Short mmCIF file of N, CA, C and O and ligand atoms in Angstrom, two decimals:
data_model
loop_
_atom_site.label_atom_id
_atom_site.label_comp_id
_atom_site.label_asym_id
_atom_site.label_seq_id
_atom_site.Cartn_x
_atom_site.Cartn_y
_atom_site.Cartn_z
N MET A 1 -7.64 -4.90 -29.18
CA MET A 1 -8.17 -3.54 -29.02
C MET A 1 -8.23 -2.88 -30.39
O MET A 1 -7.27 -2.92 -31.15
N THR A 2 -9.37 -2.31 -30.72
CA THR A 2 -9.48 -1.61 -31.99
C THR A 2 -8.73 -0.29 -31.93
O THR A 2 -8.45 0.22 -30.85
N SER A 3 -8.41 0.25 -33.11
CA SER A 3 -7.68 1.51 -33.10
C SER A 3 -8.56 2.62 -32.54
O SER A 3 -8.09 3.57 -31.95
N ARG A 4 -9.88 2.45 -32.71
CA ARG A 4 -10.78 3.47 -32.19
C ARG A 4 -10.73 3.51 -30.65
O ARG A 4 -10.60 4.57 -30.05
N SER A 5 -10.83 2.31 -30.04
CA SER A 5 -10.79 2.31 -28.58
C SER A 5 -9.40 2.67 -28.08
O SER A 5 -9.23 3.22 -27.00
N PHE A 6 -8.38 2.36 -28.89
CA PHE A 6 -7.03 2.78 -28.50
C PHE A 6 -6.94 4.30 -28.45
O PHE A 6 -6.41 4.87 -27.52
N ARG A 7 -7.49 4.93 -29.48
CA ARG A 7 -7.46 6.40 -29.49
C ARG A 7 -8.22 6.97 -28.30
O ARG A 7 -7.81 7.93 -27.68
N TYR A 8 -9.34 6.33 -27.99
CA TYR A 8 -10.15 6.79 -26.86
C TYR A 8 -9.33 6.67 -25.57
O TYR A 8 -9.24 7.59 -24.78
N THR A 9 -8.72 5.49 -25.38
CA THR A 9 -7.91 5.27 -24.19
C THR A 9 -6.75 6.25 -24.13
O THR A 9 -6.45 6.83 -23.10
N ALA A 10 -6.11 6.47 -25.29
CA ALA A 10 -4.96 7.38 -25.33
C ALA A 10 -5.39 8.79 -24.97
O ALA A 10 -4.67 9.49 -24.25
N SER A 11 -6.56 9.20 -25.44
CA SER A 11 -6.97 10.58 -25.13
C SER A 11 -7.29 10.72 -23.65
O SER A 11 -7.05 11.76 -23.06
N ILE A 12 -7.82 9.68 -23.05
CA ILE A 12 -8.05 9.73 -21.60
C ILE A 12 -6.73 9.87 -20.86
O ILE A 12 -6.59 10.66 -19.94
N LEU A 13 -5.73 9.12 -21.32
CA LEU A 13 -4.43 9.19 -20.66
C LEU A 13 -3.85 10.59 -20.78
O LEU A 13 -3.24 11.10 -19.85
N VAL A 14 -4.04 11.21 -21.93
CA VAL A 14 -3.54 12.58 -22.12
C VAL A 14 -4.23 13.53 -21.14
O VAL A 14 -3.59 14.35 -20.50
N VAL A 15 -5.54 13.37 -21.00
CA VAL A 15 -6.28 14.24 -20.08
C VAL A 15 -5.79 14.02 -18.65
O VAL A 15 -5.54 14.96 -17.90
N VAL A 16 -5.61 12.75 -18.27
CA VAL A 16 -5.15 12.44 -16.91
C VAL A 16 -3.77 13.03 -16.68
O VAL A 16 -3.49 13.63 -15.64
N ALA A 17 -2.89 12.90 -17.69
CA ALA A 17 -1.55 13.45 -17.56
C ALA A 17 -1.60 14.96 -17.43
O ALA A 17 -0.88 15.55 -16.62
N PHE A 18 -2.49 15.59 -18.20
CA PHE A 18 -2.62 17.04 -18.13
C PHE A 18 -3.10 17.47 -16.75
O PHE A 18 -2.56 18.39 -16.15
N LEU A 19 -4.10 16.76 -16.23
CA LEU A 19 -4.61 17.10 -14.91
C LEU A 19 -3.51 16.93 -13.87
O LEU A 19 -3.39 17.71 -12.94
N GLY A 20 -2.71 15.90 -14.03
CA GLY A 20 -1.62 15.67 -13.09
C GLY A 20 -0.64 16.81 -13.11
O GLY A 20 -0.21 17.30 -12.06
N LEU A 21 -0.31 17.30 -14.29
CA LEU A 21 0.60 18.44 -14.40
C LEU A 21 -0.04 19.69 -13.82
O LEU A 21 0.58 20.45 -13.09
N ALA A 22 -1.34 19.89 -14.13
CA ALA A 22 -2.02 21.10 -13.70
C ALA A 22 -2.09 21.18 -12.19
O ALA A 22 -1.93 22.24 -11.60
N THR A 23 -2.34 20.02 -11.55
CA THR A 23 -2.47 20.05 -10.09
C THR A 23 -1.12 19.98 -9.42
O THR A 23 -0.97 20.36 -8.28
N GLY A 24 -0.12 19.49 -10.12
CA GLY A 24 1.18 19.31 -9.50
C GLY A 24 2.02 20.56 -9.46
O GLY A 24 2.90 20.69 -8.62
N CYS A 25 1.77 21.52 -10.36
CA CYS A 25 2.69 22.64 -10.48
C CYS A 25 2.59 23.62 -9.33
O CYS A 25 3.50 24.41 -9.12
N GLY A 26 1.49 23.58 -8.59
CA GLY A 26 1.36 24.55 -7.51
C GLY A 26 2.03 24.12 -6.22
O GLY A 26 2.29 24.93 -5.35
N GLY A 27 2.33 22.83 -6.10
CA GLY A 27 2.84 22.34 -4.82
C GLY A 27 4.34 22.17 -4.82
O GLY A 27 4.95 21.95 -5.86
N ASP A 28 4.92 22.23 -3.63
CA ASP A 28 6.36 21.98 -3.51
C ASP A 28 6.60 20.59 -2.94
O ASP A 28 7.70 20.23 -2.61
N ASP A 29 5.53 19.82 -2.84
CA ASP A 29 5.62 18.50 -2.22
C ASP A 29 5.15 17.45 -3.23
O ASP A 29 4.36 16.59 -2.93
N ASP A 30 5.67 17.54 -4.42
CA ASP A 30 5.19 16.71 -5.51
C ASP A 30 6.06 15.46 -5.68
O ASP A 30 6.58 15.20 -6.74
N THR A 31 6.19 14.70 -4.60
CA THR A 31 7.11 13.56 -4.65
C THR A 31 6.38 12.24 -4.73
O THR A 31 7.01 11.21 -4.88
N THR A 32 5.06 12.25 -4.62
CA THR A 32 4.35 10.99 -4.52
C THR A 32 4.41 10.17 -5.80
O THR A 32 4.32 8.97 -5.77
N ALA A 33 4.58 10.82 -6.93
CA ALA A 33 4.59 10.09 -8.19
C ALA A 33 5.82 9.21 -8.32
O ALA A 33 5.74 8.11 -8.86
N SER A 34 6.94 9.68 -7.81
CA SER A 34 8.16 8.89 -7.94
C SER A 34 8.41 8.01 -6.73
O SER A 34 9.02 6.97 -6.83
N GLU A 35 7.91 8.42 -5.57
CA GLU A 35 8.09 7.60 -4.37
C GLU A 35 6.82 6.81 -4.14
O GLU A 35 5.85 7.34 -3.60
N ASN A 36 6.82 5.58 -4.57
CA ASN A 36 5.63 4.75 -4.45
C ASN A 36 5.66 4.07 -3.10
O ASN A 36 6.16 2.96 -2.97
N SER A 37 5.13 4.73 -2.08
CA SER A 37 5.26 4.19 -0.74
C SER A 37 3.97 4.38 0.04
O SER A 37 3.18 5.27 -0.24
N ILE A 38 3.78 3.50 1.01
CA ILE A 38 2.68 3.67 1.95
C ILE A 38 3.25 3.56 3.36
O ILE A 38 4.30 2.96 3.59
N GLU A 39 2.56 4.18 4.30
CA GLU A 39 2.91 4.07 5.71
C GLU A 39 1.75 3.40 6.42
O GLU A 39 0.60 3.77 6.25
N VAL A 40 2.08 2.41 7.23
CA VAL A 40 1.07 1.67 7.97
C VAL A 40 1.43 1.73 9.44
O VAL A 40 2.56 1.44 9.82
N GLU A 41 0.47 2.12 10.25
CA GLU A 41 0.71 2.12 11.69
C GLU A 41 -0.09 0.99 12.33
O GLU A 41 -1.28 0.84 12.08
N GLY A 42 0.59 0.20 13.15
CA GLY A 42 -0.08 -0.84 13.92
C GLY A 42 -0.52 -0.26 15.25
O GLY A 42 0.28 0.32 15.98
N LYS A 43 -1.79 -0.39 15.54
CA LYS A 43 -2.34 0.21 16.76
C LYS A 43 -2.43 -0.82 17.87
O LYS A 43 -2.66 -2.01 17.63
N GLU A 44 -2.32 -0.33 19.10
CA GLU A 44 -2.32 -1.19 20.27
C GLU A 44 -3.58 -2.04 20.38
O GLU A 44 -3.54 -3.18 20.81
N SER A 45 -4.69 -1.45 19.97
CA SER A 45 -5.94 -2.19 20.08
C SER A 45 -6.17 -3.10 18.86
O SER A 45 -7.29 -3.45 18.53
N LEU A 46 -5.07 -3.44 18.20
CA LEU A 46 -5.06 -4.46 17.16
C LEU A 46 -5.84 -4.09 15.91
O LEU A 46 -6.73 -4.81 15.46
N PHE A 47 -5.51 -2.95 15.36
CA PHE A 47 -5.95 -2.64 14.00
C PHE A 47 -4.91 -1.74 13.37
O PHE A 47 -4.02 -1.23 14.04
N PHE A 48 -5.01 -1.56 12.08
CA PHE A 48 -4.12 -0.64 11.38
C PHE A 48 -4.76 0.75 11.38
O PHE A 48 -5.95 0.89 11.64
N ASP A 49 -3.98 1.75 11.04
CA ASP A 49 -4.52 3.11 11.07
C ASP A 49 -5.44 3.41 9.90
O ASP A 49 -6.03 4.48 9.83
N SER A 50 -5.57 2.49 8.96
CA SER A 50 -6.54 2.64 7.88
C SER A 50 -7.04 1.25 7.50
O SER A 50 -6.38 0.25 7.75
N THR A 51 -8.21 1.21 6.89
CA THR A 51 -8.71 -0.07 6.39
C THR A 51 -8.35 -0.27 4.94
O THR A 51 -8.58 -1.33 4.37
N GLU A 52 -7.79 0.79 4.31
CA GLU A 52 -7.45 0.69 2.90
C GLU A 52 -6.26 1.59 2.58
O GLU A 52 -6.23 2.75 2.95
N TYR A 53 -5.29 1.02 1.89
CA TYR A 53 -4.10 1.76 1.47
C TYR A 53 -4.02 1.68 -0.05
O TYR A 53 -4.45 0.70 -0.65
N ASN A 54 -3.47 2.72 -0.65
CA ASN A 54 -3.41 2.77 -2.11
C ASN A 54 -1.98 2.99 -2.58
O ASN A 54 -1.23 3.77 -1.99
N ALA A 55 -1.62 2.29 -3.65
CA ALA A 55 -0.30 2.45 -4.22
C ALA A 55 -0.38 2.19 -5.71
O ALA A 55 -1.38 1.67 -6.21
N ALA A 56 0.67 2.55 -6.40
CA ALA A 56 0.73 2.29 -7.83
C ALA A 56 1.50 1.00 -8.07
O ALA A 56 2.36 0.61 -7.27
N GLN A 57 1.20 0.34 -9.17
CA GLN A 57 1.86 -0.93 -9.49
C GLN A 57 3.37 -0.73 -9.62
O GLN A 57 3.86 0.35 -9.92
N GLY A 58 4.08 -1.83 -9.38
CA GLY A 58 5.53 -1.79 -9.42
C GLY A 58 6.09 -1.98 -8.03
O GLY A 58 5.47 -2.64 -7.19
N THR A 59 7.24 -1.43 -7.78
CA THR A 59 7.87 -1.57 -6.47
C THR A 59 7.23 -0.62 -5.48
O THR A 59 7.23 0.59 -5.68
N ILE A 60 6.67 -1.18 -4.44
CA ILE A 60 5.98 -0.40 -3.42
C ILE A 60 6.79 -0.48 -2.13
O ILE A 60 7.07 -1.57 -1.63
N ASP A 61 7.17 0.66 -1.63
CA ASP A 61 7.88 0.70 -0.34
C ASP A 61 6.86 0.78 0.77
O ASP A 61 5.95 1.62 0.73
N ILE A 62 7.02 -0.08 1.76
CA ILE A 62 6.09 -0.09 2.89
C ILE A 62 6.85 0.21 4.16
O ILE A 62 7.85 -0.45 4.48
N LYS A 63 6.39 1.24 4.86
CA LYS A 63 6.97 1.57 6.17
C LYS A 63 5.93 1.20 7.22
O LYS A 63 4.77 1.59 7.12
N TYR A 64 6.38 0.47 8.20
CA TYR A 64 5.46 -0.07 9.21
C TYR A 64 5.96 0.35 10.58
O TYR A 64 7.14 0.20 10.89
N PHE A 65 5.10 0.90 11.38
CA PHE A 65 5.55 1.37 12.69
C PHE A 65 4.42 1.26 13.71
O PHE A 65 3.25 1.11 13.36
N SER A 66 4.82 1.32 14.97
CA SER A 66 3.83 1.33 16.05
C SER A 66 4.45 1.99 17.27
O SER A 66 5.66 2.16 17.35
N ASN A 67 3.59 2.36 18.19
CA ASN A 67 4.06 2.97 19.43
C ASN A 67 3.71 2.11 20.63
O ASN A 67 3.78 2.57 21.76
N ASP A 68 3.30 0.87 20.38
CA ASP A 68 2.96 0.03 21.52
C ASP A 68 4.07 -0.99 21.77
O ASP A 68 5.07 -1.03 21.07
N ASP A 69 3.90 -1.81 22.79
CA ASP A 69 4.95 -2.75 23.18
C ASP A 69 4.69 -4.16 22.68
O ASP A 69 5.30 -5.11 23.15
N LEU A 70 3.77 -4.28 21.77
CA LEU A 70 3.46 -5.60 21.23
C LEU A 70 4.29 -5.86 19.97
O LEU A 70 4.66 -4.93 19.26
N THR A 71 4.56 -7.11 19.72
CA THR A 71 5.17 -7.48 18.45
C THR A 71 4.07 -7.53 17.39
O THR A 71 3.00 -8.08 17.62
N HIS A 72 4.35 -6.89 16.26
CA HIS A 72 3.46 -6.98 15.12
C HIS A 72 4.29 -7.32 13.89
O HIS A 72 5.45 -6.93 13.79
N ASN A 73 3.71 -8.00 12.97
CA ASN A 73 4.37 -8.14 11.68
C ASN A 73 3.39 -7.69 10.60
O ASN A 73 2.25 -7.32 10.88
N LEU A 74 3.87 -7.68 9.39
CA LEU A 74 3.01 -7.26 8.28
C LEU A 74 3.35 -8.11 7.07
O LEU A 74 4.51 -8.21 6.67
N LEU A 75 2.32 -8.75 6.55
CA LEU A 75 2.47 -9.63 5.39
C LEU A 75 1.43 -9.25 4.35
O LEU A 75 0.39 -8.68 4.67
N VAL A 76 1.73 -9.58 3.10
CA VAL A 76 0.76 -9.42 2.03
C VAL A 76 0.24 -10.82 1.71
O VAL A 76 1.02 -11.72 1.38
N GLU A 77 -1.05 -11.00 1.84
CA GLU A 77 -1.64 -12.32 1.62
C GLU A 77 -1.30 -12.84 0.23
O GLU A 77 -1.48 -12.14 -0.77
N GLY A 78 -0.81 -14.07 0.17
CA GLY A 78 -0.44 -14.67 -1.11
C GLY A 78 0.99 -14.33 -1.52
O GLY A 78 1.49 -14.87 -2.50
N HIS A 79 1.63 -13.44 -0.78
CA HIS A 79 3.01 -13.03 -1.11
C HIS A 79 3.87 -13.07 0.16
O HIS A 79 4.78 -12.27 0.33
N GLU A 80 3.57 -14.05 1.01
CA GLU A 80 4.22 -14.12 2.31
C GLU A 80 5.73 -14.33 2.21
O GLU A 80 6.47 -13.97 3.13
N ASP A 81 6.18 -14.93 1.11
CA ASP A 81 7.62 -15.18 0.99
C ASP A 81 8.37 -13.99 0.40
O ASP A 81 9.58 -14.02 0.26
N GLU A 82 7.66 -12.92 0.07
CA GLU A 82 8.31 -11.77 -0.57
C GLU A 82 8.54 -10.60 0.37
O GLU A 82 9.39 -9.76 0.13
N LEU A 83 7.77 -10.55 1.44
CA LEU A 83 7.90 -9.42 2.36
C LEU A 83 7.42 -9.83 3.74
O LEU A 83 6.33 -10.39 3.88
N GLU A 84 8.24 -9.58 4.75
CA GLU A 84 7.75 -9.73 6.12
C GLU A 84 8.39 -8.66 6.98
O GLU A 84 9.60 -8.65 7.19
N LEU A 85 7.58 -7.76 7.44
CA LEU A 85 8.06 -6.70 8.32
C LEU A 85 7.72 -7.10 9.75
O LEU A 85 6.70 -7.74 10.00
N GLU A 86 8.60 -6.73 10.69
CA GLU A 86 8.31 -7.03 12.09
C GLU A 86 8.74 -5.87 12.97
O GLU A 86 9.82 -5.30 12.77
N ILE A 87 7.89 -5.52 13.89
CA ILE A 87 8.16 -4.37 14.75
C ILE A 87 7.76 -4.68 16.18
O ILE A 87 6.98 -5.58 16.46
N MET A 88 8.31 -3.88 17.10
CA MET A 88 7.84 -3.86 18.48
C MET A 88 8.14 -2.48 19.03
O MET A 88 9.23 -2.20 19.50
N GLY A 89 7.17 -1.58 18.90
CA GLY A 89 7.35 -0.21 19.34
C GLY A 89 8.37 0.55 18.52
O GLY A 89 8.91 1.55 18.96
N ASP A 90 8.66 0.06 17.33
CA ASP A 90 9.61 0.76 16.48
C ASP A 90 9.11 0.74 15.05
O ASP A 90 7.91 0.80 14.81
N GLU A 91 10.01 0.65 14.10
CA GLU A 91 9.56 0.62 12.71
C GLU A 91 10.42 -0.31 11.87
O GLU A 91 11.55 -0.65 12.24
N ASP A 92 9.86 -0.72 10.78
CA ASP A 92 10.56 -1.59 9.85
C ASP A 92 10.06 -1.19 8.46
O ASP A 92 8.96 -0.67 8.31
N GLU A 93 10.87 -1.41 7.48
CA GLU A 93 10.40 -1.12 6.13
C GLU A 93 10.98 -2.08 5.12
O GLU A 93 12.02 -2.70 5.34
N GLY A 94 10.25 -2.22 4.04
CA GLY A 94 10.68 -3.12 2.99
C GLY A 94 9.91 -2.78 1.74
O GLY A 94 9.10 -1.86 1.73
N SER A 95 10.17 -3.54 0.69
CA SER A 95 9.46 -3.25 -0.55
C SER A 95 9.03 -4.55 -1.21
O SER A 95 9.59 -5.63 -0.96
N ILE A 96 8.01 -4.42 -2.03
CA ILE A 96 7.45 -5.58 -2.72
C ILE A 96 6.95 -5.13 -4.09
O ILE A 96 6.47 -4.01 -4.24
N ASP A 97 7.11 -5.98 -5.06
CA ASP A 97 6.62 -5.70 -6.42
C ASP A 97 5.23 -6.30 -6.58
O ASP A 97 5.06 -7.50 -6.40
N LEU A 98 4.26 -5.46 -6.93
CA LEU A 98 2.90 -5.95 -7.09
C LEU A 98 2.28 -5.43 -8.38
O LEU A 98 2.48 -4.28 -8.76
N ASP A 99 1.52 -6.29 -9.02
CA ASP A 99 0.73 -5.91 -10.18
C ASP A 99 -0.56 -5.24 -9.69
O ASP A 99 -0.92 -5.38 -8.52
N PRO A 100 -1.27 -4.58 -10.58
CA PRO A 100 -2.54 -3.98 -10.17
C PRO A 100 -3.49 -5.04 -9.61
O PRO A 100 -3.55 -6.16 -10.11
N GLY A 101 -4.20 -4.67 -8.58
CA GLY A 101 -5.15 -5.60 -7.99
C GLY A 101 -5.47 -5.19 -6.57
O GLY A 101 -4.99 -4.18 -6.06
N ARG A 102 -6.30 -6.00 -5.96
CA ARG A 102 -6.70 -5.75 -4.58
C ARG A 102 -6.05 -6.81 -3.71
O ARG A 102 -6.27 -8.01 -3.91
N TYR A 103 -5.24 -6.39 -2.78
CA TYR A 103 -4.51 -7.30 -1.91
C TYR A 103 -4.95 -7.09 -0.47
O TYR A 103 -5.58 -6.09 -0.14
N VAL A 104 -4.61 -8.07 0.36
CA VAL A 104 -4.89 -7.95 1.79
C VAL A 104 -3.57 -7.95 2.53
O VAL A 104 -2.72 -8.83 2.31
N ILE A 105 -3.37 -6.96 3.39
CA ILE A 105 -2.22 -6.97 4.28
C ILE A 105 -2.72 -7.32 5.68
O ILE A 105 -3.86 -7.00 6.03
N TYR A 106 -1.88 -8.02 6.43
CA TYR A 106 -2.35 -8.43 7.75
C TYR A 106 -1.17 -8.66 8.68
O TYR A 106 -0.03 -8.79 8.25
N CYS A 107 -1.50 -8.70 9.97
CA CYS A 107 -0.51 -9.04 11.00
C CYS A 107 -0.70 -10.50 11.36
O CYS A 107 -1.80 -10.94 11.68
N ASP A 108 0.40 -11.24 11.32
CA ASP A 108 0.35 -12.69 11.48
C ASP A 108 0.56 -13.16 12.92
O ASP A 108 0.55 -14.34 13.21
N VAL A 109 0.75 -12.23 13.84
CA VAL A 109 0.90 -12.62 15.24
C VAL A 109 -0.42 -13.24 15.70
O VAL A 109 -1.50 -12.73 15.36
N ALA A 110 -0.31 -14.33 16.47
CA ALA A 110 -1.51 -15.10 16.83
C ALA A 110 -2.61 -14.21 17.39
O ALA A 110 -2.40 -13.48 18.35
N GLY A 111 -3.76 -14.28 16.76
CA GLY A 111 -4.93 -13.56 17.23
C GLY A 111 -5.08 -12.15 16.68
O GLY A 111 -6.17 -11.58 16.75
N HIS A 112 -4.00 -11.58 16.17
CA HIS A 112 -4.08 -10.17 15.75
C HIS A 112 -4.94 -9.95 14.51
O HIS A 112 -5.72 -9.01 14.46
N ARG A 113 -4.76 -10.81 13.51
CA ARG A 113 -5.57 -10.62 12.31
C ARG A 113 -7.05 -10.79 12.64
O ARG A 113 -7.90 -10.01 12.20
N GLU A 114 -7.34 -11.79 13.44
CA GLU A 114 -8.73 -12.06 13.81
C GLU A 114 -9.32 -10.86 14.58
O GLU A 114 -10.50 -10.56 14.49
N ALA A 115 -8.45 -10.19 15.34
CA ALA A 115 -8.92 -9.05 16.14
C ALA A 115 -9.14 -7.80 15.29
O ALA A 115 -9.79 -6.86 15.74
N GLY A 116 -8.56 -7.79 14.09
CA GLY A 116 -8.80 -6.63 13.23
C GLY A 116 -7.59 -6.11 12.48
O GLY A 116 -7.69 -5.13 11.74
N MET A 117 -6.42 -6.74 12.70
CA MET A 117 -5.23 -6.24 12.00
C MET A 117 -5.17 -6.79 10.58
O MET A 117 -4.37 -7.67 10.26
N GLU A 118 -6.01 -6.23 9.76
CA GLU A 118 -6.09 -6.60 8.36
C GLU A 118 -6.64 -5.41 7.60
O GLU A 118 -7.48 -4.67 8.10
N ALA A 119 -6.13 -5.20 6.40
CA ALA A 119 -6.58 -4.05 5.62
C ALA A 119 -6.39 -4.37 4.14
O ALA A 119 -5.65 -5.29 3.77
N ALA A 120 -7.03 -3.58 3.29
CA ALA A 120 -6.89 -3.75 1.85
C ALA A 120 -5.74 -2.90 1.35
O ALA A 120 -5.48 -1.80 1.85
N LEU A 121 -5.03 -3.44 0.38
CA LEU A 121 -4.02 -2.67 -0.35
C LEU A 121 -4.43 -2.66 -1.81
O LEU A 121 -4.44 -3.70 -2.47
N ILE A 122 -4.82 -1.49 -2.27
CA ILE A 122 -5.29 -1.36 -3.65
C ILE A 122 -4.13 -0.88 -4.52
O ILE A 122 -3.60 0.21 -4.31
N VAL A 123 -3.76 -1.71 -5.48
CA VAL A 123 -2.67 -1.35 -6.37
C VAL A 123 -3.26 -1.06 -7.75
O VAL A 123 -4.00 -1.87 -8.30
N SER A 124 -2.97 0.12 -8.25
CA SER A 124 -3.57 0.51 -9.54
C SER A 124 -2.49 0.94 -10.53
O SER A 124 -1.33 1.07 -10.18
CU1 CU B 201 -0.19 -7.32 15.38
#
């Protein structure tokens, strides 16, 4: 990286940081920056409550819950040995370390992913 593009990148970061401060000072609920977490709900008709979830790189806390009587689990494609949540009308939570990228989360119960229990997890 040239020093010129470094300066350009650095100035963008300063602007982003400033905007973050400017928008953050008015709220009393400014916890999202330090709590890197997402909530995923498994729906009875075999889909998640969103098709896309967003988180920041690093340790991401995932809370998974449902109100139906089916067993659901939640895995991150390619990282199946690092996180497996399982629920049945209740909730489970865990955390996983991820680098920036686009990941797929899915329910591994037979037939569920095919029916629609799959979503993108965008880590930036
Ligand atoms: Cu499921």
